[in-house]
Tab-separated table of C-alpha atoms in Angstrom:
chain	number	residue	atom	x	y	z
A	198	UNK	CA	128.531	83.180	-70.097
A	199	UNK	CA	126.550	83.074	-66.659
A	200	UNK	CA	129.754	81.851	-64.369
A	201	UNK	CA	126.712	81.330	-61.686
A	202	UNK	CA	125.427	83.715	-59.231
A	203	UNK	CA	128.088	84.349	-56.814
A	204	UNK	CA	130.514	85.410	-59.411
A	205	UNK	CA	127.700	87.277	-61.336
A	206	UNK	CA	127.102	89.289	-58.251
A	207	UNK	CA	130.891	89.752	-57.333
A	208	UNK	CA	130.892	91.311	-60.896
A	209	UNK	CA	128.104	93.902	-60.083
A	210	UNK	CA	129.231	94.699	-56.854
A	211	UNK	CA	132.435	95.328	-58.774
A	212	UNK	CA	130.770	98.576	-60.606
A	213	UNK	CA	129.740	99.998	-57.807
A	214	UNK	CA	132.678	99.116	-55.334
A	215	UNK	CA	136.040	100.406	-56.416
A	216	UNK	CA	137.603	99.129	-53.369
A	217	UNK	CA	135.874	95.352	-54.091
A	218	UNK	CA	137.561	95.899	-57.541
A	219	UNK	CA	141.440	97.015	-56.747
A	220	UNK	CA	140.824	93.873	-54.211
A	221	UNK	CA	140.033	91.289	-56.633
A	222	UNK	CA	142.525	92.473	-59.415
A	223	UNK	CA	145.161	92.589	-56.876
A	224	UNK	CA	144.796	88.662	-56.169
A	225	UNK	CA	147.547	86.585	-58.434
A	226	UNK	CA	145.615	84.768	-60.775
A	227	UNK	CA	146.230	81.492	-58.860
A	228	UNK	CA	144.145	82.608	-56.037
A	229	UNK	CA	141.480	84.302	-56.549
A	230	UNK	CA	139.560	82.840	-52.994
A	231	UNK	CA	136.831	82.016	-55.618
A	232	UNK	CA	136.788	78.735	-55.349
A	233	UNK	CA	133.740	76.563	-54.063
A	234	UNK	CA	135.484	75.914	-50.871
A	235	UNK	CA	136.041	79.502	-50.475
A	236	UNK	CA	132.338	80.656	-51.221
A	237	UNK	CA	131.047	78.786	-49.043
A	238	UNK	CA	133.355	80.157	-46.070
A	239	UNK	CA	132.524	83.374	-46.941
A	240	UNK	CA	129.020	82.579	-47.075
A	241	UNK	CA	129.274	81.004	-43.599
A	242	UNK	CA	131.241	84.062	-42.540
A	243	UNK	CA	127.894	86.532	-43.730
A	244	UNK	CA	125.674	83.876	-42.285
A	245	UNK	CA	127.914	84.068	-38.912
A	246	UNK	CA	128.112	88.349	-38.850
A	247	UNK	CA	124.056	88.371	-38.664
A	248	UNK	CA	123.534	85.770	-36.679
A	249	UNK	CA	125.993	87.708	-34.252
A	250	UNK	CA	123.944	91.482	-34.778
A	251	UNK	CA	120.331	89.290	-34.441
A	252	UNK	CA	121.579	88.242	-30.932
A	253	UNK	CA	123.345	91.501	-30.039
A	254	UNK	CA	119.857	93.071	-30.581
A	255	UNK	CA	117.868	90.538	-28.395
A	256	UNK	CA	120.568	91.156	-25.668
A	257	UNK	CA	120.666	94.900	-26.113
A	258	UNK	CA	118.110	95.620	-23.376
A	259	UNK	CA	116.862	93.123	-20.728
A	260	UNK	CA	113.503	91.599	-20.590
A	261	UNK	CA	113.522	91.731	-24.792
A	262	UNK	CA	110.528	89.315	-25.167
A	263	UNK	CA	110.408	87.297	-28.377
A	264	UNK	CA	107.869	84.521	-30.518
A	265	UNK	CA	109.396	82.115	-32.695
A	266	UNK	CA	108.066	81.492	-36.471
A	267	UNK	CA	108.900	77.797	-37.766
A	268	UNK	CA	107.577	76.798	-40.996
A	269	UNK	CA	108.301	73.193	-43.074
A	270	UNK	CA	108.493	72.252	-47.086
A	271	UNK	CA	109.549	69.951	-49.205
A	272	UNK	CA	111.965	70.897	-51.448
A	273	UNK	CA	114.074	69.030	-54.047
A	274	UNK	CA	113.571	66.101	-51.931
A	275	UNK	CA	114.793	67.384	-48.828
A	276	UNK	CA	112.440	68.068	-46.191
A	277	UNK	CA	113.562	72.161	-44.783
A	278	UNK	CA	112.341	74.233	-41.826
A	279	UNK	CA	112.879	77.714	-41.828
A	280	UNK	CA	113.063	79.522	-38.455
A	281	UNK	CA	112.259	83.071	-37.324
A	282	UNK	CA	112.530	85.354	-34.522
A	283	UNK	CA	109.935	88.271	-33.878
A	284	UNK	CA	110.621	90.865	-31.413
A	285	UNK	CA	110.680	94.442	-30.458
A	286	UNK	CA	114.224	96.385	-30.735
A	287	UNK	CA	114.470	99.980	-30.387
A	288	UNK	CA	110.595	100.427	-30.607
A	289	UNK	CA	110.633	98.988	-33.585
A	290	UNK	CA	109.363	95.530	-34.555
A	291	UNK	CA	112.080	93.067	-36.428
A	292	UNK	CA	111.492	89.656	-37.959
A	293	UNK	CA	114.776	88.080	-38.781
A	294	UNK	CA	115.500	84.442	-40.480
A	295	UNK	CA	118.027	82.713	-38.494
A	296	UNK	CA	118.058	79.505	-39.630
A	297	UNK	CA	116.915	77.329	-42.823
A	298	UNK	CA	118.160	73.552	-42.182
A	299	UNK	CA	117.477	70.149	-43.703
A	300	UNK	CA	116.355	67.239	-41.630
A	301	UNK	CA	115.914	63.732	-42.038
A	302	UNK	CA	112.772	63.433	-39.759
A	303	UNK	CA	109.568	65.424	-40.300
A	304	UNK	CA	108.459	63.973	-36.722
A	305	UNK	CA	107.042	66.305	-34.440
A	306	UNK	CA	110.110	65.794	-32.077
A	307	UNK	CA	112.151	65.740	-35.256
A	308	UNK	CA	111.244	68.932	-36.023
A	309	UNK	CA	111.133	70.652	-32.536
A	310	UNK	CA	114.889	69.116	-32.320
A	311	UNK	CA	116.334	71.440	-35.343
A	312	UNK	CA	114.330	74.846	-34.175
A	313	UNK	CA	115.904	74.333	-30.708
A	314	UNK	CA	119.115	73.689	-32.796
A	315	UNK	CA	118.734	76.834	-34.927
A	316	UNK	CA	117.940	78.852	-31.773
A	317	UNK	CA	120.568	77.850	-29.541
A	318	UNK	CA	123.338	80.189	-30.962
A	319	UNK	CA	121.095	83.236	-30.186
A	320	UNK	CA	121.407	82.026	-26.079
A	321	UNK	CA	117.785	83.464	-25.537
A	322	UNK	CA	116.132	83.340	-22.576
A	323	UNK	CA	113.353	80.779	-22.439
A	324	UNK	CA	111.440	82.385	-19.833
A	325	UNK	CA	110.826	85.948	-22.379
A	326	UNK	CA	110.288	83.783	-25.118
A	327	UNK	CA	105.916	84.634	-25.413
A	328	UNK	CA	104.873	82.632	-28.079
A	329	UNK	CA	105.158	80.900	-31.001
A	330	UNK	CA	103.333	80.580	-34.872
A	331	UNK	CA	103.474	77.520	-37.116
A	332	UNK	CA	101.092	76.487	-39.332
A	333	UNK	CA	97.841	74.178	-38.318
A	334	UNK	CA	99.793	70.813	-39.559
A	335	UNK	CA	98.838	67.932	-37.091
A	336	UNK	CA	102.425	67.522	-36.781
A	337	UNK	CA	102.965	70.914	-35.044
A	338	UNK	CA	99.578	71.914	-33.712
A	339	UNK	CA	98.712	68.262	-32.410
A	340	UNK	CA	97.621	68.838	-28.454
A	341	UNK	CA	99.667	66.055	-26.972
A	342	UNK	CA	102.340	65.399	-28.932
A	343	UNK	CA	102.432	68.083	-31.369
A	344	UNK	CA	105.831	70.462	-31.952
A	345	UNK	CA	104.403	73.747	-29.753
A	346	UNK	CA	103.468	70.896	-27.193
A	347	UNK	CA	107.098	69.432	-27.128
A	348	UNK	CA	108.188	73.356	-27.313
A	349	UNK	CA	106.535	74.396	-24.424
A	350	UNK	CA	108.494	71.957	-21.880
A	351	UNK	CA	111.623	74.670	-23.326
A	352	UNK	CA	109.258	77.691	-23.217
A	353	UNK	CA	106.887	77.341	-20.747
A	354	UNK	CA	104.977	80.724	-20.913
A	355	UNK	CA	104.368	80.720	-24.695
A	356	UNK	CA	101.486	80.738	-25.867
A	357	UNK	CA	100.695	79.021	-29.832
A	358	UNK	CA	99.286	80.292	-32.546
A	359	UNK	CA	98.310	78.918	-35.637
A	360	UNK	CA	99.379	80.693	-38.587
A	361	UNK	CA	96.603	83.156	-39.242
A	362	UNK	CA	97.807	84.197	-43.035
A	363	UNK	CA	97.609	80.111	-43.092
A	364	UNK	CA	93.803	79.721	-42.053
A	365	UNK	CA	92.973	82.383	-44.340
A	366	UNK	CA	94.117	80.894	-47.090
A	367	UNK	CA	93.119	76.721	-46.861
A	368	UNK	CA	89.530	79.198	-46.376
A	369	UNK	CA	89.588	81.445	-49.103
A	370	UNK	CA	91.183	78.685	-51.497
A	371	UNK	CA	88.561	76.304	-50.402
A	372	UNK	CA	85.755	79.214	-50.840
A	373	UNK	CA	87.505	79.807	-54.593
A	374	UNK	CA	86.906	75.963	-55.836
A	375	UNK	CA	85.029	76.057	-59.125
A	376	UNK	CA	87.204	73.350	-60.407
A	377	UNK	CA	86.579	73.694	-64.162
A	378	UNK	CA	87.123	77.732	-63.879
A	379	UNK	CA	90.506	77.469	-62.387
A	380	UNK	CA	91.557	74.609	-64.547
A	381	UNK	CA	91.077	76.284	-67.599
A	382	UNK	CA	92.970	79.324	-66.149
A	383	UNK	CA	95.986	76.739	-65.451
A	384	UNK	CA	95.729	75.385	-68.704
A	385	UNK	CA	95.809	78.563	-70.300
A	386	UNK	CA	98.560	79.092	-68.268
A	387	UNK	CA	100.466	75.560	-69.851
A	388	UNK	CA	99.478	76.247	-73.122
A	389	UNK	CA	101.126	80.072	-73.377
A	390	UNK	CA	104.109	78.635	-71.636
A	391	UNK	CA	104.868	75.918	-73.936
A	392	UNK	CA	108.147	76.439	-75.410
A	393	UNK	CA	107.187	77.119	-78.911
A	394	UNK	CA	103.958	78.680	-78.129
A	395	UNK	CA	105.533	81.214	-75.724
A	396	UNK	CA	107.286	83.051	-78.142
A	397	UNK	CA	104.265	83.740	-80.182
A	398	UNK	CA	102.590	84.932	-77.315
A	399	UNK	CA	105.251	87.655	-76.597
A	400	UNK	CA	105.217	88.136	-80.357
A	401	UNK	CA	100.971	89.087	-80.262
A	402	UNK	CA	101.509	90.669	-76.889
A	403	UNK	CA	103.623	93.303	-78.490
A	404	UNK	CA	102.130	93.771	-81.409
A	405	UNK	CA	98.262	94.350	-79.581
A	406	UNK	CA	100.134	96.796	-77.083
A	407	UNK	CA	103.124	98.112	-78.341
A	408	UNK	CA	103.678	100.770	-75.761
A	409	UNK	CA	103.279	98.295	-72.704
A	410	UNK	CA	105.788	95.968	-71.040
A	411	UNK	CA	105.170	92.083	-71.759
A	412	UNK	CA	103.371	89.903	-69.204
A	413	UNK	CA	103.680	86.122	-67.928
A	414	UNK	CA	100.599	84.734	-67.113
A	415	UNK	CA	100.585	83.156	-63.371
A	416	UNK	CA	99.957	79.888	-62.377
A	417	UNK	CA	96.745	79.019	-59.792
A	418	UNK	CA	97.981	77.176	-56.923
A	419	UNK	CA	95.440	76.002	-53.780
A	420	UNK	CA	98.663	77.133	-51.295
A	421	UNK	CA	99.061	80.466	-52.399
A	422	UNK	CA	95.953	82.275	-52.167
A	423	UNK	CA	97.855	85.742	-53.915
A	424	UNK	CA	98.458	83.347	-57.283
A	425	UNK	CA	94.683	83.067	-57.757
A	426	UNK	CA	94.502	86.787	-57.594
A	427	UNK	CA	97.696	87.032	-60.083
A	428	UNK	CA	96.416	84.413	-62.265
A	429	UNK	CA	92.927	85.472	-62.816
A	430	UNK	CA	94.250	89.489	-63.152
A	431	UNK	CA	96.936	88.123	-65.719
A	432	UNK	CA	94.171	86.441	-67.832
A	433	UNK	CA	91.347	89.685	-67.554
A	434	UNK	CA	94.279	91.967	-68.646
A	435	UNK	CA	95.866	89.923	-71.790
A	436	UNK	CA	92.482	88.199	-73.007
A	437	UNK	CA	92.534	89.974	-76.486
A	438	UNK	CA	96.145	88.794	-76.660
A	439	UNK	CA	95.095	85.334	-75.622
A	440	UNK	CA	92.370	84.873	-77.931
A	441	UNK	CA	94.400	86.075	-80.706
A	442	UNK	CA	97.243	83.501	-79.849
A	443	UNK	CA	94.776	80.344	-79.525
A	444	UNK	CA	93.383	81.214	-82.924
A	445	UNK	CA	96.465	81.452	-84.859
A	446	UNK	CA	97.356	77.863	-83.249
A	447	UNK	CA	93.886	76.833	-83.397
A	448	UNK	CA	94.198	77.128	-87.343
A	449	UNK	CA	96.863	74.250	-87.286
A	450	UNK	CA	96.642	70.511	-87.341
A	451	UNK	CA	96.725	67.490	-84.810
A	452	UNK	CA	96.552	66.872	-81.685
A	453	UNK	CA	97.384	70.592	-80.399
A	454	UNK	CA	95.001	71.811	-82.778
A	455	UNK	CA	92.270	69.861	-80.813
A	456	UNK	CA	93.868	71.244	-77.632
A	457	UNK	CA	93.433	75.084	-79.351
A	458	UNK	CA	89.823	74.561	-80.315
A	459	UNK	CA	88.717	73.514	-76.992
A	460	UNK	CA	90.508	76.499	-74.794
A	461	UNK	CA	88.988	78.900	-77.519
A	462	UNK	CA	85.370	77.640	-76.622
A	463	UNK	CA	86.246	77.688	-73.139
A	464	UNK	CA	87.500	81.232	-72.780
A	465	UNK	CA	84.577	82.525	-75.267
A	466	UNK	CA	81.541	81.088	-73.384
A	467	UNK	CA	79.625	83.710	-70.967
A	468	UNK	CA	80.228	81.547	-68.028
A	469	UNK	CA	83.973	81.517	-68.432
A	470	UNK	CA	83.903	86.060	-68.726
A	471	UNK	CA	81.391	86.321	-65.828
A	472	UNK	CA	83.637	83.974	-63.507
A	473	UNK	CA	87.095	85.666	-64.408
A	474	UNK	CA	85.393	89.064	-63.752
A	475	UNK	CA	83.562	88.841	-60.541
A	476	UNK	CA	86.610	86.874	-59.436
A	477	UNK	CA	88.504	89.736	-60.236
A	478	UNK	CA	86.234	91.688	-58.451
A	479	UNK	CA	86.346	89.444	-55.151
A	480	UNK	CA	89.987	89.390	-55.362
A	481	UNK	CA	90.786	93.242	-55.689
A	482	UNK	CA	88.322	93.505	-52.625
A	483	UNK	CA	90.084	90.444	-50.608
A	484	UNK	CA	94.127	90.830	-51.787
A	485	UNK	CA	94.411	93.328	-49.188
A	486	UNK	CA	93.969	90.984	-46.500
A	487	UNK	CA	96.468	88.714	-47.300
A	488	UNK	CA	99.387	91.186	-48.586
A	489	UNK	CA	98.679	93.697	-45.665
A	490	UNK	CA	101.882	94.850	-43.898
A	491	UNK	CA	102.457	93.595	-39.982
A	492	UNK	CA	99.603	95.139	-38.292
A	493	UNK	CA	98.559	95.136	-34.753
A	494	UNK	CA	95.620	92.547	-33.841
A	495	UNK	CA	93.063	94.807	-33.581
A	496	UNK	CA	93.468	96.337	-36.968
A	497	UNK	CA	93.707	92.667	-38.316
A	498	UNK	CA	90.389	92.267	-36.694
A	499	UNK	CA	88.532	94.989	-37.947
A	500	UNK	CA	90.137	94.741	-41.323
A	501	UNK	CA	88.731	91.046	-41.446
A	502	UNK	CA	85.130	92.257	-40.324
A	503	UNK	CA	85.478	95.122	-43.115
A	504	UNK	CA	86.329	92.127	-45.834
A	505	UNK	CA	83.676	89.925	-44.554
């Protein structure tokens, strides 16, 4: 039934839009302009429009000074940088995307190569441009031959700076390693999951709290500081429901009954409770830092001084 999202979202906009809708049911059934081919023009034509109001902003007064964001992934085995552009336009501070692009080399001049490429449409001035952020990666905050070093022969009065938000979390995540705490949370995390299991859970979850919505649990990743927090939260608030669920599979046979037993002791033992709520604790006092809106560097400071 789903026909995928761009149609799905053509058919909400549809509800709201009656002009969208005498558009489309005007079109003779043999061209619709839905067609693969066609999506992606339009996309390109969306893509084109903001890149065109980004650059009509950084133009719209002179002397608009600007820092460039760049950061890498891997995804679906392609190797993507995202690029942004952070400035001030009518007193008011804008971050805007504009660009996300695959590239065969995850070199330092590889890299520098496609945010030059990304930028280029935006015909900025090199001599505004004030800085620029990227995460502490050898590859882009090496001294010699590292991508703000290869940058600054373009931009020669920015300054770097390493991703702050990405400092604070390799320290916090290191800080958080109590290796056999977090594992269980992750395997609590497989276990309620689990295709057959998961529906049971949902099934426990509304019958312990009837009147509340249902809950995922989170998964504890060492890159995402905030998925700690969620994780740890996630287990605190559904650990009657949790319990509950492990002993009704716990009651089985096999291997997965062994696997029941064993997260049940786990999750009972004092250890396990006083971890999952003084982490709790830590990270209610701590999320702040990390989710705070964009804040002037003084602020950041003292906030930092207030968390320490």
């Amino acid at each position: 039934m789903n026909r995928g999202n761009f149609f799905e979202l053509f058919k909400v906009l549809c509800q709201y839009d009656p002009e969208i809708k005498q558009r489309l049911d005007e079109l003779p059934a043999n061209a619709k302009m839905m067609s693969p081919d066609s999506q992606n023009d339009l996309l390109e034509t969306a893509a084109s429009l903001q890149s065109k109001k980004i650059r009509a902003e950084l133009h719209a007064q002179a002397d608009t000074y600007y820092a460039i964001l760049a950061e890498y992934k891997g995804h679906s085995k392609k190797e993507l940088i995202a690029v942004c552009v952070r400035y001030i336009f009518n007193g008011n501070l804008r971050e805007r995307a504009v660009g996300f692009v695959a590239t065969d080399h995850m070199t330092s001049s590889g890299i520098a190569n496609k945010i030059l490429e990304v930028l280029e449409p935006l015909q900025l001035d090199p001599e505004l441009c004030v800085g620029f952020s990227f995460d502490g990666a050898a590859v882009t905050s090496g001294g010699r031959a590292g991508v703000q070093v290869l940058l600054e022969k373009t931009f020669p009065h920015a300054v770097y700076v390493r991703c702050h938000s990405h400092r604070l979390n390799l320290v916090l995540s290191t800080a958080s390693k109590v290796a056999t705490f977090f594992d269980v949370i992750n395997l609590l995390h497989h276990f309620m999951t689990g295709a057959n299991r998961h529906a049971q859970f949902l099934q426990i979850q509304k019958e312990l709290h009837p009147n509340k919505p249902c809950l995922e649990p989170v998964r504890s990743t060492d890159i995402r500081w905030s998925s700690k927090s969620e994780s740890v939260s996630r287990v605190l608030t559904l650990y009657d429901v949790i319990l509950k669920t492990l002993s009704e599979f716990a009651e089985g046979s096999g291997q997965t009954k062994i696997e029941e037993e064993s997260l049940l002791q786990h999750i009972q033992r004092k250890r396990f409770i006083f971890l999952l709520v003084a982490f709790s604790k830590l990270f209610n006092a701590s999320d702040f830092a990390t989710k705070a809106p964009s804040v002037s560097v003084t602020d950041c400071v003292h906030m930092i001084e207030g968390l320490k």
